Coordinates of N, CA and C in Angstrom, one line a residue:
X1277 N 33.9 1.7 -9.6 CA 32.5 1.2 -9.5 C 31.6 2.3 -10.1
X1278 N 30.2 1.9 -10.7 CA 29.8 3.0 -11.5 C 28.7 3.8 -10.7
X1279 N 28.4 4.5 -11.1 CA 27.1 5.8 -10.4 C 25.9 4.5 -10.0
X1280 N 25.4 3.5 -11.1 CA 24.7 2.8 -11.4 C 24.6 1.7 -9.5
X1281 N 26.2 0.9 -9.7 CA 26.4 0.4 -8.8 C 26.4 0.7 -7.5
X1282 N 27.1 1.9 -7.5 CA 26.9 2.6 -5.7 C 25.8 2.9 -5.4
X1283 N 24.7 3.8 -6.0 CA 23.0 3.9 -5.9 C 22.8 2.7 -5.3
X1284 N 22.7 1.5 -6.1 CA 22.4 0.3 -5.7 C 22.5 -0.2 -4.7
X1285 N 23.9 -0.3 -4.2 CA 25.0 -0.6 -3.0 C 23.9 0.5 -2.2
X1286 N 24.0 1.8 -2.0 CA 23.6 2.6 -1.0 C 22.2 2.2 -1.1
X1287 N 21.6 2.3 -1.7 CA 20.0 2.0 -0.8 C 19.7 0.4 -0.3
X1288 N 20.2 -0.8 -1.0 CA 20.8 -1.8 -0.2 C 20.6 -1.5 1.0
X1289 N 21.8 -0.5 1.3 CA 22.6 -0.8 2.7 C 21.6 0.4 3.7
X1290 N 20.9 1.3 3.3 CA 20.6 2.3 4.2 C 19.1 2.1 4.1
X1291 N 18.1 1.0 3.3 CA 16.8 0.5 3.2 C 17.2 -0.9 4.1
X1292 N 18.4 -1.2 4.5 CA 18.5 -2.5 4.8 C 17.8 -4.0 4.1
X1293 N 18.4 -4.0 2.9 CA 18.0 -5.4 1.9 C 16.1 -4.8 1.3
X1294 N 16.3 -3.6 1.4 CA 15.3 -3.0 0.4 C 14.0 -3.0 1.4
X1295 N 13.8 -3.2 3.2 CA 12.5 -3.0 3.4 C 12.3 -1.7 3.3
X1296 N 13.1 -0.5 3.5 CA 12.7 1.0 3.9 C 11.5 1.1 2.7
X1297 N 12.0 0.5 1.2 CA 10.6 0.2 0.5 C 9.4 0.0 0.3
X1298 N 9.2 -1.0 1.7 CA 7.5 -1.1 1.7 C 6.5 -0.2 1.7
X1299 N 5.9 -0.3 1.1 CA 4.6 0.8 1.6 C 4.3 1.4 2.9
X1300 N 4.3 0.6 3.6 CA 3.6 0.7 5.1 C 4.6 0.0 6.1
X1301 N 5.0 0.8 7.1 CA 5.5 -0.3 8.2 C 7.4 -0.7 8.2
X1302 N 7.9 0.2 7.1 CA 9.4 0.1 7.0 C 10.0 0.1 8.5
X1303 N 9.8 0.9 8.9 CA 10.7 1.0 10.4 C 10.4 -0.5 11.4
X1304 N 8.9 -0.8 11.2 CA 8.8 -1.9 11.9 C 9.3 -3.3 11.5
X1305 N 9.0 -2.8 10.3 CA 10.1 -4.3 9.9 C 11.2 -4.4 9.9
X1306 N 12.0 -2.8 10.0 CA 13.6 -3.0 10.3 C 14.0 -3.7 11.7
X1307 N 13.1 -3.1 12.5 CA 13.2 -3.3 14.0 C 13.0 -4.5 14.0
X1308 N 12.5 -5.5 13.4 CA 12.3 -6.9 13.6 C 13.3 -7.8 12.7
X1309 N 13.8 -7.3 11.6 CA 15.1 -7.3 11.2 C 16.1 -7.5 12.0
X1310 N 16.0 -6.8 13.0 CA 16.9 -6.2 13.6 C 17.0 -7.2 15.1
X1311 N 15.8 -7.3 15.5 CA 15.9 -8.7 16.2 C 16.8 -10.0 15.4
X1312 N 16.2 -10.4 13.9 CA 16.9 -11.3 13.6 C 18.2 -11.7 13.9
X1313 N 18.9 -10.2 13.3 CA 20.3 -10.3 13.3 C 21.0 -10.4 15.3
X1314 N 20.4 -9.6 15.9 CA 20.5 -9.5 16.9 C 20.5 -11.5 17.4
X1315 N 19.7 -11.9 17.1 CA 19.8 -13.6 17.3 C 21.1 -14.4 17.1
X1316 N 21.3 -13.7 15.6 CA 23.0 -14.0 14.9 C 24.0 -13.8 15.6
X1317 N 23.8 -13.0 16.1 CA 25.0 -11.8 17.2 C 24.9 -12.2 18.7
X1318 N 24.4 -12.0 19.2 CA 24.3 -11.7 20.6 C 25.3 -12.3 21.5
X1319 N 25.7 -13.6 21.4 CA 26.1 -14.6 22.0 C 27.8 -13.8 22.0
X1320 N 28.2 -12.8 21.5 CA 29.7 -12.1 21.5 C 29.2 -10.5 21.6
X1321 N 29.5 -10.1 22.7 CA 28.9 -8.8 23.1 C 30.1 -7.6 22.0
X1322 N 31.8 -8.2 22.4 CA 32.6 -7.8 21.3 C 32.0 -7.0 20.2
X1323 N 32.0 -8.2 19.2 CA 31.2 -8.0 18.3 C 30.2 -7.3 18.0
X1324 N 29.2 -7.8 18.8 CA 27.8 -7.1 18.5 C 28.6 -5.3 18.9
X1325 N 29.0 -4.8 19.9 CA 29.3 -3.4 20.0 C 30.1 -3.1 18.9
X1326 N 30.8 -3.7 18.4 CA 31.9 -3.0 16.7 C 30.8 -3.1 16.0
X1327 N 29.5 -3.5 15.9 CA 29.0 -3.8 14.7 C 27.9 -2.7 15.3
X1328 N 27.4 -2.2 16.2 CA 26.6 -1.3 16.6 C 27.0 0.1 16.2
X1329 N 28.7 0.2 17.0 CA 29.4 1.4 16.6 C 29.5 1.4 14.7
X1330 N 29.7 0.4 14.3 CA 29.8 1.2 13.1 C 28.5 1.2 11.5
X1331 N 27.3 0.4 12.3 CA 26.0 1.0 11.8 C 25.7 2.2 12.5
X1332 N 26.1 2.6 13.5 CA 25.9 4.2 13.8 C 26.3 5.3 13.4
X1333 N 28.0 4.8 13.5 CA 28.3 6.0 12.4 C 28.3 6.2 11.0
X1334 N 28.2 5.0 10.3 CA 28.0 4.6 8.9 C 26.7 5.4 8.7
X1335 N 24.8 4.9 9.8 CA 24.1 5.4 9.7 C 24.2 6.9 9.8
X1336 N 25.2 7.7 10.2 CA 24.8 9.4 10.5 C 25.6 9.8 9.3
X1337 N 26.4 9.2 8.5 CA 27.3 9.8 7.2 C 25.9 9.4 6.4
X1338 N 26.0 8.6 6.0 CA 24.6 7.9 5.0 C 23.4 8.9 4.8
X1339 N 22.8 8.8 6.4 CA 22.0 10.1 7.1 C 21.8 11.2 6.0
X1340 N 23.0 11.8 6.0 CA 23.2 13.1 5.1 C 23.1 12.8 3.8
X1341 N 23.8 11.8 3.4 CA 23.9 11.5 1.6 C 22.3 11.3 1.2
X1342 N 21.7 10.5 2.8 CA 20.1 10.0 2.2 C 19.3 11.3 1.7
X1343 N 19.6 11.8 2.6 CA 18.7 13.3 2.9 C 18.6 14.0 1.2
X1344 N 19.7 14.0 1.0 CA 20.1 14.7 -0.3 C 19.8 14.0 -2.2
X1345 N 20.3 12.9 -1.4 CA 19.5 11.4 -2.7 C 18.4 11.4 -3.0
X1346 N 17.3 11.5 -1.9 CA 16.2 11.3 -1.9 C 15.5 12.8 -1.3
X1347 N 16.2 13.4 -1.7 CA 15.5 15.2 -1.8 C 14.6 15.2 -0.5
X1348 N 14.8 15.2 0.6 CA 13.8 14.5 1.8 C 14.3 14.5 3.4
X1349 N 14.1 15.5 4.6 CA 14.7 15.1 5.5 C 14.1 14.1 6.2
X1350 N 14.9 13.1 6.5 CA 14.2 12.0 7.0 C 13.6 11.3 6.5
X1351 N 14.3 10.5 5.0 CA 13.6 9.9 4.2 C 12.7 8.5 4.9
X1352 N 11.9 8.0 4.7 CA 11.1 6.5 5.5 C 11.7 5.7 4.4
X1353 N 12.9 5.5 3.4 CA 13.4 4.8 2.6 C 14.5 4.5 3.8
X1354 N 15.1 5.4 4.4 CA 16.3 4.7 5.2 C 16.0 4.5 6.6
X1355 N 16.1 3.2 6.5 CA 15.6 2.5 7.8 C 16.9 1.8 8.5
X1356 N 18.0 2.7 8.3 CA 19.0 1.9 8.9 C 18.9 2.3 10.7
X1357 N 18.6 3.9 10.2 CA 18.0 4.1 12.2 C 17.1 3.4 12.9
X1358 N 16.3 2.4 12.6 CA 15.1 1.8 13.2 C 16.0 0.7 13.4
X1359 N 16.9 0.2 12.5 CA 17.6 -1.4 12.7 C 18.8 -1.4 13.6
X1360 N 19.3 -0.1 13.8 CA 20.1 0.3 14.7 C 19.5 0.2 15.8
X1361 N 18.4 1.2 15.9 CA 17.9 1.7 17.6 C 17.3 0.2 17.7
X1362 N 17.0 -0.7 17.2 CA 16.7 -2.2 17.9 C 17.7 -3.1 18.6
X1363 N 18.9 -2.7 17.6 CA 20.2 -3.4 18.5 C 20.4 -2.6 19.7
X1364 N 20.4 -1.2 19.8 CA 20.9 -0.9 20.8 C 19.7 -1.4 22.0
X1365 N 18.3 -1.3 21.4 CA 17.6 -1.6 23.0 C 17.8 -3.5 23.2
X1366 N 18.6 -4.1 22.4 CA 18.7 -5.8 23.0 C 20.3 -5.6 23.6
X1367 N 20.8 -4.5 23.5 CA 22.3 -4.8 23.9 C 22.3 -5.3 25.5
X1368 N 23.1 -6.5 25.6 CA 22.9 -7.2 26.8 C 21.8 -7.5 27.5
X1369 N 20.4 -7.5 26.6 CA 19.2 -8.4 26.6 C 19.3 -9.7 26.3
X1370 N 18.7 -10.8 27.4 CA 18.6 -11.8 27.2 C 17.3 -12.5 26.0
X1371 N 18.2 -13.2 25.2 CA 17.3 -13.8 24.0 C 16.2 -14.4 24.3
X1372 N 15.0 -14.0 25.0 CA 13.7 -14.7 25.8 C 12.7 -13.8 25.1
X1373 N 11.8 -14.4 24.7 CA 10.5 -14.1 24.3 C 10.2 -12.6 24.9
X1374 N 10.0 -12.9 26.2 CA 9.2 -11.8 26.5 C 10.3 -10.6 26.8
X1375 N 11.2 -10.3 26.8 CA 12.3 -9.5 26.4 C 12.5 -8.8 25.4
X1376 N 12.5 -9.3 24.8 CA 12.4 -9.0 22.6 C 11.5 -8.7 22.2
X1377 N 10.4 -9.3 22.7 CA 9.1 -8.5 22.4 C 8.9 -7.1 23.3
X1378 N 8.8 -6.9 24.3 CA 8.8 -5.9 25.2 C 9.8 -5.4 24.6
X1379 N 11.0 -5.2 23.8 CA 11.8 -4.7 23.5 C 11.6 -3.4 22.3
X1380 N 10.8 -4.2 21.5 CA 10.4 -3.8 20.4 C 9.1 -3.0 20.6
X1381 N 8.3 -3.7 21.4 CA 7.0 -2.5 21.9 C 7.5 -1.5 21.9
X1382 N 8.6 -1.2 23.4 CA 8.9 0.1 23.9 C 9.6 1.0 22.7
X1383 N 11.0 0.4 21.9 CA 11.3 0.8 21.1 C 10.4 1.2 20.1
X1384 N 9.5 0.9 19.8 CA 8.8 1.6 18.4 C 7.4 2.2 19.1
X1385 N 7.2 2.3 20.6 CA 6.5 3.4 21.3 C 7.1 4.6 21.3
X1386 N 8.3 4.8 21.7 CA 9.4 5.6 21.8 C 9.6 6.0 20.9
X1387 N 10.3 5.6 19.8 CA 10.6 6.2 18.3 C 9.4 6.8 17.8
X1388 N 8.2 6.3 17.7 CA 7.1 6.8 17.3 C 5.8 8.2 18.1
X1389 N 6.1 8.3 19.1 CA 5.7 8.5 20.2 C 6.6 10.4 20.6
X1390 N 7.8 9.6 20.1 CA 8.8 10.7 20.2 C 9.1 11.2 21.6
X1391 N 9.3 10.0 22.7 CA 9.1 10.7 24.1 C 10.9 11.5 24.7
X1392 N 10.6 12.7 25.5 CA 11.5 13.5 25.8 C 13.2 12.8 25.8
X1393 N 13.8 13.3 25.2 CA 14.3 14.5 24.4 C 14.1 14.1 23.1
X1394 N 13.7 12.7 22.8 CA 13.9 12.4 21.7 C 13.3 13.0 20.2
X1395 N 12.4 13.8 20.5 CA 12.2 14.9 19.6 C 13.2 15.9 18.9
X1396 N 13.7 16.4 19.9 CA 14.4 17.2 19.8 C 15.9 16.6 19.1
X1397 N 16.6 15.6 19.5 CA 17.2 14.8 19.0 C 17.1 14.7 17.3
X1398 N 15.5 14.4 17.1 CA 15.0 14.2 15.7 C 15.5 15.2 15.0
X1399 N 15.2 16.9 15.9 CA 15.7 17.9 15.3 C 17.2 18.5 14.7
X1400 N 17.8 17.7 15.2 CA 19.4 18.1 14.6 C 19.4 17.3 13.5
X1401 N 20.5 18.6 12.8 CA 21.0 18.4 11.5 C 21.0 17.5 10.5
X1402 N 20.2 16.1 9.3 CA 21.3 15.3 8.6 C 21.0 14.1 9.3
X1403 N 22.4 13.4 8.9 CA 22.2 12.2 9.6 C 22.6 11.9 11.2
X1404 N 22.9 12.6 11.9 CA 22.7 13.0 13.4 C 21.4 12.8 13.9
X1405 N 20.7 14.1 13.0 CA 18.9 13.8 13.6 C 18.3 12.2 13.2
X1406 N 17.9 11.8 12.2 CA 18.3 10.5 11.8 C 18.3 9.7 12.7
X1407 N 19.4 9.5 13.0 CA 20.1 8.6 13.9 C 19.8 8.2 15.1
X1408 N 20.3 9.5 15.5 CA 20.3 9.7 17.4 C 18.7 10.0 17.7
X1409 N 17.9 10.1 17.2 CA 16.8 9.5 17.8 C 16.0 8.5 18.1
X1410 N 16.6 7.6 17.3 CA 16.5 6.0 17.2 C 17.5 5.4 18.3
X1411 N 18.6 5.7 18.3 CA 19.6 5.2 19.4 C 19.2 5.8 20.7
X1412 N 18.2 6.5 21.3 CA 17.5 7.0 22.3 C 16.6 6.3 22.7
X1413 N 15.8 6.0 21.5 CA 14.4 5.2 22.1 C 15.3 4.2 22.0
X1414 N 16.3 3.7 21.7 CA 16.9 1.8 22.1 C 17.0 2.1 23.1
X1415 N 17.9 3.3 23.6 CA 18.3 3.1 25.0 C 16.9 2.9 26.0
X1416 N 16.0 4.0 25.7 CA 15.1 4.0 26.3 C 14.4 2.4 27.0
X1417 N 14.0 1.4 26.0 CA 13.6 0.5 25.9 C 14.5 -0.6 26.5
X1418 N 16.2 -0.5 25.9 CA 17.1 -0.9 27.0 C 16.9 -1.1 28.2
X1419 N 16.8 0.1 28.5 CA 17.1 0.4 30.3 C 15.7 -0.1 30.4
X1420 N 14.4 -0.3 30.1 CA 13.3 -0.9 30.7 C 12.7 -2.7 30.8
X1421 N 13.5 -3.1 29.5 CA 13.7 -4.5 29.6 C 14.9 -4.9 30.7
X1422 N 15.5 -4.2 30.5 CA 17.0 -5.1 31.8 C 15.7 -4.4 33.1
X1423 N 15.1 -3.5 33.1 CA 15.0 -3.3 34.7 C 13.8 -4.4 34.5
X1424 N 13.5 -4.6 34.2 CA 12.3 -6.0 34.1 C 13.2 -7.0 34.7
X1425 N 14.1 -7.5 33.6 CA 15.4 -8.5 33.9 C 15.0 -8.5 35.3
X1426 N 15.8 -7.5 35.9 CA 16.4 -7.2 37.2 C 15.0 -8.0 38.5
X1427 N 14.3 -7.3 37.9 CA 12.7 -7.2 39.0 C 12.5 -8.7 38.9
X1428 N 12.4 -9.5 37.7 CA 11.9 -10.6 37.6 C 13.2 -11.9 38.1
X1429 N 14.5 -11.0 38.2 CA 15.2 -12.2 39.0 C 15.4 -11.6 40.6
X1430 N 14.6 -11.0 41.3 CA 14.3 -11.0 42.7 C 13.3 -11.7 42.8
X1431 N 12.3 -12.2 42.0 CA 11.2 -12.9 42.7 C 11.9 -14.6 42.9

């Protein structure tokens, strides 16, 4: 395959179909990307977790390669961490409006916001830092949508 092709191939796959591109708003639109696919998926938890696990680790190898491609720690071209940290905050979220949206609030409060530890997080190495601070604020947002879930099937 040539130098030409893999470039291509890699920002594809670590812009996610080229939004990390936009001018303004890449992360948000991955996160809502990320909803889409999460629509695709959901319905086989299996699945959806192999496919989580291996945009995560795919995303922290990449991570590094990005960093160095694009002369930049934490380039806003790779938005594979934003399309990740959205799957993880729907993981065993029910497909309902007000779920998904609340989903994505919190997640891109959190990622943006940078609330504890997830700073710090930011701070490690490559594509680790990258990564795992996006899979924080999913969880973050996770654990606040299901506790909604939870509250709203007691009443």
């Amino acid at each position: 395959m040539s130098g030409r092709i893999k470039n291509s191939l890699f920002n594809l796959i670590v812009s996610i179909c080229y939004i990390g591109y936009l001018p303004k708003g890449g992360g948000s639109v991955a996160a809502l990307a990320g909803i889409l696919f999460y629509l695709a998926i959901y319905k086989n938890p299996m699945i959806y977790l192999g496919i989580l696990i291996i945009l995560i680790i795919s995303g922290i190898i990449m991570g590094d390669l990005a960093e160095s491609v694009f002369n930049k720690k934490d380039p806003g071209r790779f938005v594979m961490d934003d399309f990740s940290g959205m799957l993880v905050a729907l993981y065993f979220v029910p497909p309902k409006p007000l779920f998904l949206i609340s989903a994505f609030l919190i997640f891109r409060f959190c990622d943006i916001v940078k609330v504890y530890p997830i700073k710090r997080l930011e701070a490690l190495k490559g594509g680790w830092g990258i990564m795992l601070d996006d899979v924080a604020a999913g969880l973050y947002a996770n654990i606040f949508v299901r506790t909604i879930q939870i509250l709203l099937l007691k009443e």
